[in-house]
PDB file of C-alpha atoms and ligand atoms in Angstrom:
ATOM      1  CA  MET N 243      -0.042   9.451  25.356  1.00 51.00           C
ATOM      2  CA  LYS N 244      -1.510   6.927  27.738  1.00 55.00           C
ATOM      3  CA  SER N 245      -4.979   8.415  27.338  1.00 61.00           C
ATOM      4  CA  LEU N 246      -4.805   8.116  23.561  1.00 57.00           C
ATOM      5  CA  PHE N 247      -4.515   4.352  23.592  1.00 57.00           C
ATOM      6  CA  PRO N 248      -8.182   3.488  24.266  1.00 57.00           C
ATOM      7  CA  LEU N 249      -9.229   6.121  21.763  1.00 54.00           C
ATOM      8  CA  LEU N 250      -7.033   4.487  19.153  1.00 52.00           C
ATOM      9  CA  LEU N 251      -8.619   1.118  19.890  1.00 51.00           C
ATOM     10  CA  ILE N 252     -12.085   2.593  19.490  1.00 49.00           C
ATOM     11  CA  LEU N 253     -11.044   4.159  16.207  1.00 49.00           C
ATOM     12  CA  ILE N 254      -9.626   0.899  14.856  1.00 49.00           C
ATOM     13  CA  PHE N 255     -12.742  -0.959  15.973  1.00 50.00           C
ATOM     14  CA  ASN N 256     -15.051   1.528  14.315  1.00 49.00           C
ATOM     15  CA  VAL N 257     -13.104   1.587  11.076  1.00 49.00           C
ATOM     16  CA  GLY N 258     -13.242  -2.209  11.118  1.00 45.00           C
ATOM     17  CA  THR N 259     -17.012  -2.293  11.415  1.00 49.00           C
ATOM     18  CA  VAL N 260     -17.619   0.410   8.837  1.00 51.00           C
ATOM     19  CA  MET N 261     -15.282  -1.019   6.215  1.00 51.00           C
ATOM     20  CA  PRO N 262     -17.248  -3.017   3.649  1.00 54.00           C
ATOM     21  CA  LYS N 263     -16.549  -6.732   3.682  1.00 57.00           C
ATOM     22  CA  THR N 264     -14.888  -8.098   0.558  1.00 68.00           C
ATOM     23  CA  LYS N 265     -17.887  -8.739  -1.642  1.00 85.00           C
ATOM     24  CA  ASN N 266     -18.314 -12.145  -3.204  1.00 93.00           C
ATOM     25  CA  PRO N 267     -18.603 -11.291  -6.909  1.00 95.00           C
ATOM     26  CA  LEU N 268     -20.760 -14.388  -7.458  1.00 97.00           C
ATOM     27  CA  THR N 269     -23.524 -13.444  -4.993  1.00 96.00           C
ATOM     28  CA  SER N 270     -25.736 -12.001  -7.722  1.00 96.00           C
ATOM     29  CA  TYR N 271     -25.181 -15.054  -9.977  1.00 97.00           C
ATOM     30  CA  GLN N 272     -25.981 -17.480  -7.171  1.00 96.00           C
ATOM     31  CA  LYS N 273     -29.051 -15.598  -5.914  1.00 96.00           C
ATOM     32  CA  LYS N 274     -30.687 -15.697  -9.333  1.00 96.00           C
ATOM     33  CA  ARG N 275     -30.433 -19.473  -9.663  1.00 97.00           C
ATOM     34  CA  ASN N 276     -31.810 -22.555  -7.952  1.00 95.00           C
ATOM     35  CA  PHE N 277     -29.056 -25.143  -8.282  1.00 96.00           C
ATOM     36  CA  SER N 278     -31.377 -28.029  -7.457  1.00 96.00           C
ATOM     37  CA  GLN N 279     -33.302 -27.130 -10.629  1.00 95.00           C
ATOM     38  CA  THR N 280     -30.728 -25.875 -13.121  1.00 95.00           C
ATOM     39  CA  PRO N 281     -27.740 -27.853 -14.454  1.00 96.00           C
ATOM     40  CA  GLU N 282     -25.628 -24.680 -14.298  1.00 97.00           C
ATOM     41  CA  PRO N 283     -22.684 -24.836 -11.855  1.00 96.00           C
ATOM     42  CA  ALA N 284     -22.905 -23.012  -8.510  1.00 94.00           C
ATOM     43  CA  GLY N 285     -19.190 -22.367  -8.746  1.00 92.00           C
ATOM     44  CA  LYS N 286     -16.863 -20.311  -6.654  1.00 92.00           C
ATOM     45  CA  VAL N 287     -14.308 -17.587  -7.175  1.00 94.00           C
ATOM     46  CA  LYS N 288     -11.059 -19.039  -8.478  1.00 94.00           C
ATOM     47  CA  LYS N 289      -8.165 -17.964  -6.287  1.00 90.00           C
ATOM     48  CA  LYS N 290      -5.373 -18.551  -8.755  1.00 86.00           C
ATOM     49  CA  GLN N 291      -5.400 -16.892 -12.140  1.00 81.00           C
ATOM     50  CA  SER N 292      -5.092 -19.261 -15.087  1.00 82.00           C
ATOM     51  CA  LYS N 293      -1.711 -19.248 -16.817  1.00 88.00           C
ATOM     52  CA  LYS N 294      -3.570 -18.299 -19.932  1.00 95.00           C
ATOM     53  CA  LEU N 295      -6.690 -16.262 -19.344  1.00 97.00           C
ATOM     54  CA  ILE N 296      -9.783 -17.845 -20.824  1.00 97.00           C
ATOM     55  CA  PHE N 297     -12.840 -16.538 -22.599  1.00 98.00           C
ATOM     56  CA  VAL N 298     -16.110 -18.087 -23.638  1.00 98.00           C
ATOM     57  CA  ILE N 299     -18.968 -16.858 -25.775  1.00 98.00           C
ATOM     58  CA  HIS N 300     -22.299 -18.515 -25.123  1.00 98.00           C
ATOM     59  CA  LYS N 301     -25.188 -18.431 -27.554  1.00 98.00           C
ATOM     60  CA  HIS N 302     -28.293 -18.333 -25.401  1.00 98.00           C
ATOM     61  CA  ALA N 303     -31.845 -18.795 -26.619  1.00 98.00           C
ATOM     62  CA  ALA N 304     -33.578 -17.254 -23.607  1.00 97.00           C
ATOM     63  CA  ARG N 305     -36.694 -15.113 -24.025  1.00 95.00           C
ATOM     64  CA  ASN N 306     -34.607 -13.198 -26.551  1.00 96.00           C
ATOM     65  CA  MET N 307     -31.782 -14.863 -28.438  1.00 97.00           C
ATOM     66  CA  HIS N 308     -28.448 -13.311 -27.512  1.00 98.00           C
ATOM     67  CA  TYR N 309     -24.788 -14.045 -27.018  1.00 98.00           C
ATOM     68  CA  ASP N 310     -22.904 -13.762 -23.731  1.00 98.00           C
ATOM     69  CA  VAL N 311     -19.267 -12.739 -23.940  1.00 98.00           C
ATOM     70  CA  ARG N 312     -17.331 -13.758 -20.827  1.00 98.00           C
ATOM     71  CA  LEU N 313     -13.729 -12.897 -19.983  1.00 98.00           C
ATOM     72  CA  GLU N 314     -11.745 -14.304 -17.071  1.00 97.00           C
ATOM     73  CA  ILE N 315     -10.920 -11.371 -14.785  1.00 97.00           C
ATOM     74  CA  ASN N 316      -9.806 -11.914 -11.182  1.00 95.00           C
ATOM     75  CA  GLY N 317     -11.109 -15.458 -10.824  1.00 96.00           C
ATOM     76  CA  VAL N 318     -14.559 -14.977 -12.321  1.00 97.00           C
ATOM     77  CA  LEU N 319     -16.039 -14.614 -15.788  1.00 98.00           C
ATOM     78  CA  THR N 320     -16.927 -10.958 -16.276  1.00 98.00           C
ATOM     79  CA  SER N 321     -19.897 -11.012 -18.644  1.00 98.00           C
ATOM     80  CA  TRP N 322     -21.750  -8.938 -21.210  1.00 98.00           C
ATOM     81  CA  ALA N 323     -24.919  -9.863 -23.083  1.00 98.00           C
ATOM     82  CA  ILE N 324     -24.653  -8.970 -26.765  1.00 98.00           C
ATOM     83  CA  PRO N 325     -28.040  -9.116 -28.504  1.00 98.00           C
ATOM     84  CA  LYS N 326     -26.522  -9.096 -32.014  1.00 97.00           C
ATOM     85  CA  GLY N 327     -23.507 -11.204 -31.108  1.00 97.00           C
ATOM     86  CA  PRO N 328     -19.868 -10.596 -32.000  1.00 97.00           C
ATOM     87  CA  SER N 329     -18.840  -9.707 -35.518  1.00 97.00           C
ATOM     88  CA  THR N 330     -15.589  -9.983 -37.427  1.00 98.00           C
ATOM     89  CA  SER N 331     -16.449  -6.770 -39.266  1.00 98.00           C
ATOM     90  CA  THR N 332     -14.655  -3.572 -38.280  1.00 98.00           C
ATOM     91  CA  ARG N 333     -17.620  -1.612 -39.594  1.00 97.00           C
ATOM     92  CA  VAL N 334     -20.083  -2.460 -36.838  1.00 97.00           C
ATOM     93  CA  ARG N 335     -20.330  -1.767 -33.124  1.00 97.00           C
ATOM     94  CA  HIS N 336     -22.632  -3.985 -31.167  1.00 98.00           C
ATOM     95  CA  LEU N 337     -24.361  -3.122 -27.927  1.00 97.00           C
ATOM     96  CA  ALA N 338     -22.948  -5.047 -24.943  1.00 98.00           C
ATOM     97  CA  ILE N 339     -24.938  -5.025 -21.714  1.00 97.00           C
ATOM     98  CA  PRO N 340     -22.974  -5.885 -18.568  1.00 96.00           C
ATOM     99  CA  THR N 341     -24.461  -8.848 -16.691  1.00 97.00           C
ATOM    100  CA  GLU N 342     -23.539 -10.578 -13.446  1.00 97.00           C
ATOM    101  CA  ASP N 343     -20.134 -12.239 -13.002  1.00 98.00           C
ATOM    102  CA  HIS N 344     -20.238 -15.979 -13.669  1.00 98.00           C
ATOM    103  CA  PRO N 345     -18.049 -18.674 -12.069  1.00 98.00           C
ATOM    104  CA  MET N 346     -15.044 -19.915 -14.026  1.00 97.00           C
ATOM    105  CA  ASN N 347     -16.498 -23.387 -14.586  1.00 96.00           C
ATOM    106  CA  TYR N 348     -19.424 -21.785 -16.413  1.00 98.00           C
ATOM    107  CA  ALA N 349     -17.019 -21.718 -19.370  1.00 98.00           C
ATOM    108  CA  LYS N 350     -17.652 -25.462 -19.715  1.00 97.00           C
ATOM    109  CA  PHE N 351     -21.419 -25.209 -19.420  1.00 98.00           C
ATOM    110  CA  GLU N 352     -23.525 -26.171 -22.400  1.00 98.00           C
ATOM    111  CA  GLY N 353     -27.050 -27.443 -22.009  1.00 97.00           C
ATOM    112  CA  VAL N 354     -30.596 -26.452 -21.273  1.00 97.00           C
ATOM    113  CA  ILE N 355     -31.736 -24.194 -18.448  1.00 97.00           C
ATOM    114  CA  PRO N 356     -35.145 -25.640 -17.507  1.00 96.00           C
ATOM    115  CA  LYS N 357     -38.440 -23.808 -17.940  1.00 95.00           C
ATOM    116  CA  GLY N 358     -39.292 -21.533 -15.026  1.00 96.00           C
ATOM    117  CA  GLN N 359     -35.623 -21.038 -14.141  1.00 96.00           C
ATOM    118  CA  TYR N 360     -33.624 -17.848 -14.663  1.00 97.00           C
ATOM    119  CA  GLY N 361     -32.547 -17.585 -18.311  1.00 97.00           C
ATOM    120  CA  ALA N 362     -34.562 -20.664 -19.329  1.00 97.00           C
ATOM    121  CA  GLY N 363     -33.568 -22.052 -22.717  1.00 97.00           C
ATOM    122  CA  PRO N 364     -30.679 -23.768 -24.490  1.00 98.00           C
ATOM    123  CA  VAL N 365     -27.133 -22.506 -24.045  1.00 98.00           C
ATOM    124  CA  MET N 366     -24.380 -23.248 -26.570  1.00 98.00           C
ATOM    125  CA  ILE N 367     -20.641 -22.785 -26.149  1.00 98.00           C
ATOM    126  CA  TRP N 368     -20.427 -20.793 -29.348  1.00 98.00           C
ATOM    127  CA  ASP N 369     -16.721 -20.085 -28.986  1.00 98.00           C
ATOM    128  CA  THR N 370     -14.053 -20.579 -26.371  1.00 98.00           C
ATOM    129  CA  GLY N 371     -10.310 -20.248 -25.989  1.00 98.00           C
ATOM    130  CA  THR N 372      -7.732 -18.022 -24.367  1.00 98.00           C
ATOM    131  CA  TYR N 373      -7.182 -14.308 -24.570  1.00 98.00           C
ATOM    132  CA  THR N 374      -4.363 -11.822 -24.167  1.00 98.00           C
ATOM    133  CA  ASN N 375      -4.783  -8.395 -22.636  1.00 98.00           C
ATOM    134  CA  ILE N 376      -3.270  -5.956 -25.151  1.00 98.00           C
ATOM    135  CA  LYS N 377      -4.342  -2.686 -23.540  1.00 98.00           C
ATOM    136  CA  LYS N 378      -1.494  -0.250 -23.045  1.00 96.00           C
ATOM    137  CA  SER N 379      -1.446   3.265 -21.726  1.00 95.00           C
ATOM    138  CA  ASP N 380       1.713   5.391 -22.066  1.00 95.00           C
ATOM    139  CA  ASN N 381       3.376   2.240 -23.384  1.00 95.00           C
ATOM    140  CA  LYS N 382       2.632   0.389 -20.151  1.00 97.00           C
ATOM    141  CA  LYS N 383       0.375  -2.609 -19.767  1.00 96.00           C
ATOM    142  CA  VAL N 384      -2.918  -1.930 -18.031  1.00 98.00           C
ATOM    143  CA  SER N 385      -4.326  -4.733 -15.860  1.00 97.00           C
ATOM    144  CA  MET N 386      -7.723  -6.188 -16.769  1.00 97.00           C
ATOM    145  CA  LYS N 387      -9.070  -4.973 -13.437  1.00 96.00           C
ATOM    146  CA  GLU N 388      -8.000  -1.444 -14.306  1.00 97.00           C
ATOM    147  CA  CYS N 389      -9.324  -1.758 -17.877  1.00 98.00           C
ATOM    148  CA  LEU N 390     -12.699  -2.771 -16.472  1.00 97.00           C
ATOM    149  CA  LYS N 391     -12.671   0.201 -14.115  1.00 97.00           C
ATOM    150  CA  ARG N 392     -11.727   2.588 -16.913  1.00 97.00           C
ATOM    151  CA  GLY N 393     -14.235   1.053 -19.304  1.00 98.00           C
ATOM    152  CA  THR N 394     -11.698   0.346 -22.041  1.00 98.00           C
ATOM    153  CA  ILE N 395     -10.876  -3.285 -22.682  1.00 98.00           C
ATOM    154  CA  GLU N 396      -8.682  -4.444 -25.539  1.00 98.00           C
ATOM    155  CA  VAL N 397      -8.032  -8.143 -25.904  1.00 98.00           C
ATOM    156  CA  GLU N 398      -6.712 -10.532 -28.472  1.00 98.00           C
ATOM    157  CA  LEU N 399      -8.876 -13.633 -28.709  1.00 98.00           C
ATOM    158  CA  HIS N 400      -7.467 -17.044 -29.538  1.00 98.00           C
ATOM    159  CA  GLY N 401     -10.684 -18.935 -30.148  1.00 98.00           C
ATOM    160  CA  LYS N 402     -12.072 -21.526 -32.503  1.00 97.00           C
ATOM    161  CA  LYS N 403     -14.172 -18.985 -34.377  1.00 97.00           C
ATOM    162  CA  LEU N 404     -12.988 -15.582 -33.253  1.00 98.00           C
ATOM    163  CA  ASN N 405      -9.395 -14.473 -33.440  1.00 98.00           C
ATOM    164  CA  GLY N 406      -7.560 -11.224 -33.169  1.00 98.00           C
ATOM    165  CA  ALA N 407      -8.183  -7.967 -31.391  1.00 98.00           C
ATOM    166  CA  TYR N 408     -11.560  -6.948 -29.987  1.00 98.00           C
ATOM    167  CA  ALA N 409     -12.452  -3.971 -27.834  1.00 98.00           C
ATOM    168  CA  LEU N 410     -15.178  -3.460 -25.269  1.00 98.00           C
ATOM    169  CA  ILE N 411     -15.767   0.223 -24.667  1.00 98.00           C
ATOM    170  CA  ARG N 412     -17.971   1.798 -22.036  1.00 98.00           C
ATOM    171  CA  THR N 413     -19.945   4.637 -23.550  1.00 96.00           C
ATOM    172  CA  LYS N 414     -22.011   7.347 -21.961  1.00 92.00           C
ATOM    173  CA  ALA N 415     -25.106   8.885 -23.451  1.00 88.00           C
ATOM    174  CA  PRO N 416     -27.481  11.276 -21.667  1.00 92.00           C
ATOM    175  CA  GLY N 417     -29.071   9.293 -18.858  1.00 91.00           C
ATOM    176  CA  LYS N 418     -27.503   5.963 -19.667  1.00 90.00           C
ATOM    177  CA  THR N 419     -24.265   4.028 -19.782  1.00 91.00           C
ATOM    178  CA  TYR N 420     -23.674   1.114 -22.095  1.00 95.00           C
ATOM    179  CA  TRP N 421     -20.801  -0.822 -23.628  1.00 98.00           C
ATOM    180  CA  LEU N 422     -19.952  -1.516 -27.237  1.00 98.00           C
ATOM    181  CA  LEU N 423     -18.153  -4.537 -28.667  1.00 98.00           C
ATOM    182  CA  LEU N 424     -16.098  -3.948 -31.766  1.00 98.00           C
ATOM    183  CA  LYS N 425     -13.520  -5.680 -33.887  1.00 98.00           C
ATOM    184  CA  MET N 426     -10.200  -3.862 -34.140  1.00 98.00           C
ATOM    185  CA  ARG N 427      -8.228  -3.779 -37.356  1.00 98.00           C
ATOM    186  CA  ASP N 428      -5.800  -6.656 -37.830  1.00 98.00           C
ATOM    187  CA  ALA N 429      -5.172  -9.672 -40.049  1.00 97.00           C
ATOM    188  CA  TYR N 430      -8.373 -11.348 -38.804  1.00 98.00           C
ATOM    189  CA  ALA N 431     -10.635  -8.362 -39.422  1.00 98.00           C
ATOM    190  CA  ASN N 432     -13.501  -8.744 -41.902  1.00 98.00           C
ATOM    191  CA  LYS N 433     -12.855 -12.459 -42.441  1.00 96.00           C
ATOM    192  CA  ALA N 434     -16.052 -14.480 -42.396  1.00 94.00           C
ATOM    193  CA  ILE N 435     -16.410 -17.397 -39.996  1.00 96.00           C
ATOM    194  CA  PRO N 436     -16.717 -20.619 -42.057  1.00 94.00           C
ATOM    195  CA  ALA N 437     -20.388 -21.570 -42.440  1.00 93.00           C
ATOM    196  CA  THR N 438     -19.563 -25.158 -41.464  1.00 92.00           C
ATOM    197  CA  ILE N 439     -18.742 -24.120 -37.907  1.00 96.00           C
ATOM    198  CA  LYS N 440     -20.584 -20.818 -37.479  1.00 96.00           C
ATOM    199  CA  GLU N 441     -23.881 -22.205 -36.208  1.00 96.00           C
ATOM    200  CA  ARG N 442     -22.404 -25.121 -34.265  1.00 98.00           C
ATOM    201  CA  SER N 443     -21.040 -25.497 -30.761  1.00 98.00           C
ATOM    202  CA  ALA N 444     -17.290 -25.042 -30.383  1.00 98.00           C
ATOM    203  CA  LYS N 445     -17.452 -27.754 -27.721  1.00 97.00           C
ATOM    204  CA  SER N 446     -19.796 -30.425 -29.042  1.00 97.00           C
ATOM    205  CA  GLY N 447     -20.419 -29.483 -32.671  1.00 97.00           C
ATOM    206  CA  ARG N 448     -24.160 -29.441 -31.975  1.00 97.00           C
ATOM    207  CA  THR N 449     -26.643 -26.892 -33.311  1.00 97.00           C
ATOM    208  CA  MET N 450     -28.981 -24.943 -30.989  1.00 97.00           C
ATOM    209  CA  LYS N 451     -31.822 -27.292 -31.986  1.00 97.00           C
ATOM    210  CA  GLU N 452     -29.770 -30.331 -31.068  1.00 97.00           C
ATOM    211  CA  ILE N 453     -28.843 -28.826 -27.711  1.00 97.00           C
ATOM    212  CA  ALA N 454     -32.488 -27.884 -27.059  1.00 96.00           C
ATOM    213  CA  LYS N 455     -33.504 -31.530 -27.455  1.00 93.00           C
ATOM    214  CA  ASP N 456     -31.029 -32.493 -24.753  1.00 80.00           C
ATOM    215  CA  ASP N 457     -32.937 -31.348 -21.689  1.00 64.00           C
ATOM    216  CA  VAL N 458     -31.140 -33.629 -19.233  1.00 57.00           C
ATOM    217  CA  SER N 459     -27.606 -32.363 -18.903  1.00 49.00           C
ATOM    218  CA  GLY N 460     -24.945 -30.302 -20.540  1.00 43.00           C
ATOM    219  CA  ASP N 461     -22.667 -33.121 -21.619  1.00 45.00           C
TER     220      ASP N 461
HETATM  221 MN1   MN F  35     -27.546 -15.106 -21.360  1.00 52.34          MN
END
């Protein structure tokens, strides 16, 4: 037994060095941006989960206009770029491309990313609010982390424009993997968003044009 002790130490040491360090989910986000040039927040991973999980949908006039759907999962905003944006119609499925995790305080960001910076162009808080995870399997709740891993997310949004159940589904086609965003059937399905608020910020009431003119800060 005595002779096993050093061996055990060596084993523990080796396992320790081989084990991957806990990855900072914001590394990719932070590497892409120069925070002395962009008004976007550097941010950090939030340790405590919000009492009510939050979501935000940005409208982003980068090289191509798109929407970014972001859900709070494990202290960051897990994000998808949706070229066509969300829809209240149950008859459409819109492509959702996973993008890098964003910090929680990005949910409050509205403004202009300067020319030459990553994602240059105006960013609007198109919708924001809280969400409820409604995914169940065998009648048991499935955590958001697990939903993300399985590629089946079902949430109920409580926003200013979007309400009710939406699903994000990971889909495989030969040679590629992508996600789809779709509206699930419920009382909010197929109800149009009032024109008076549809094209305006849920935070400031501004249009994209008005935000674009404000090239100083987000507030
Ligand atoms: Mn974007």
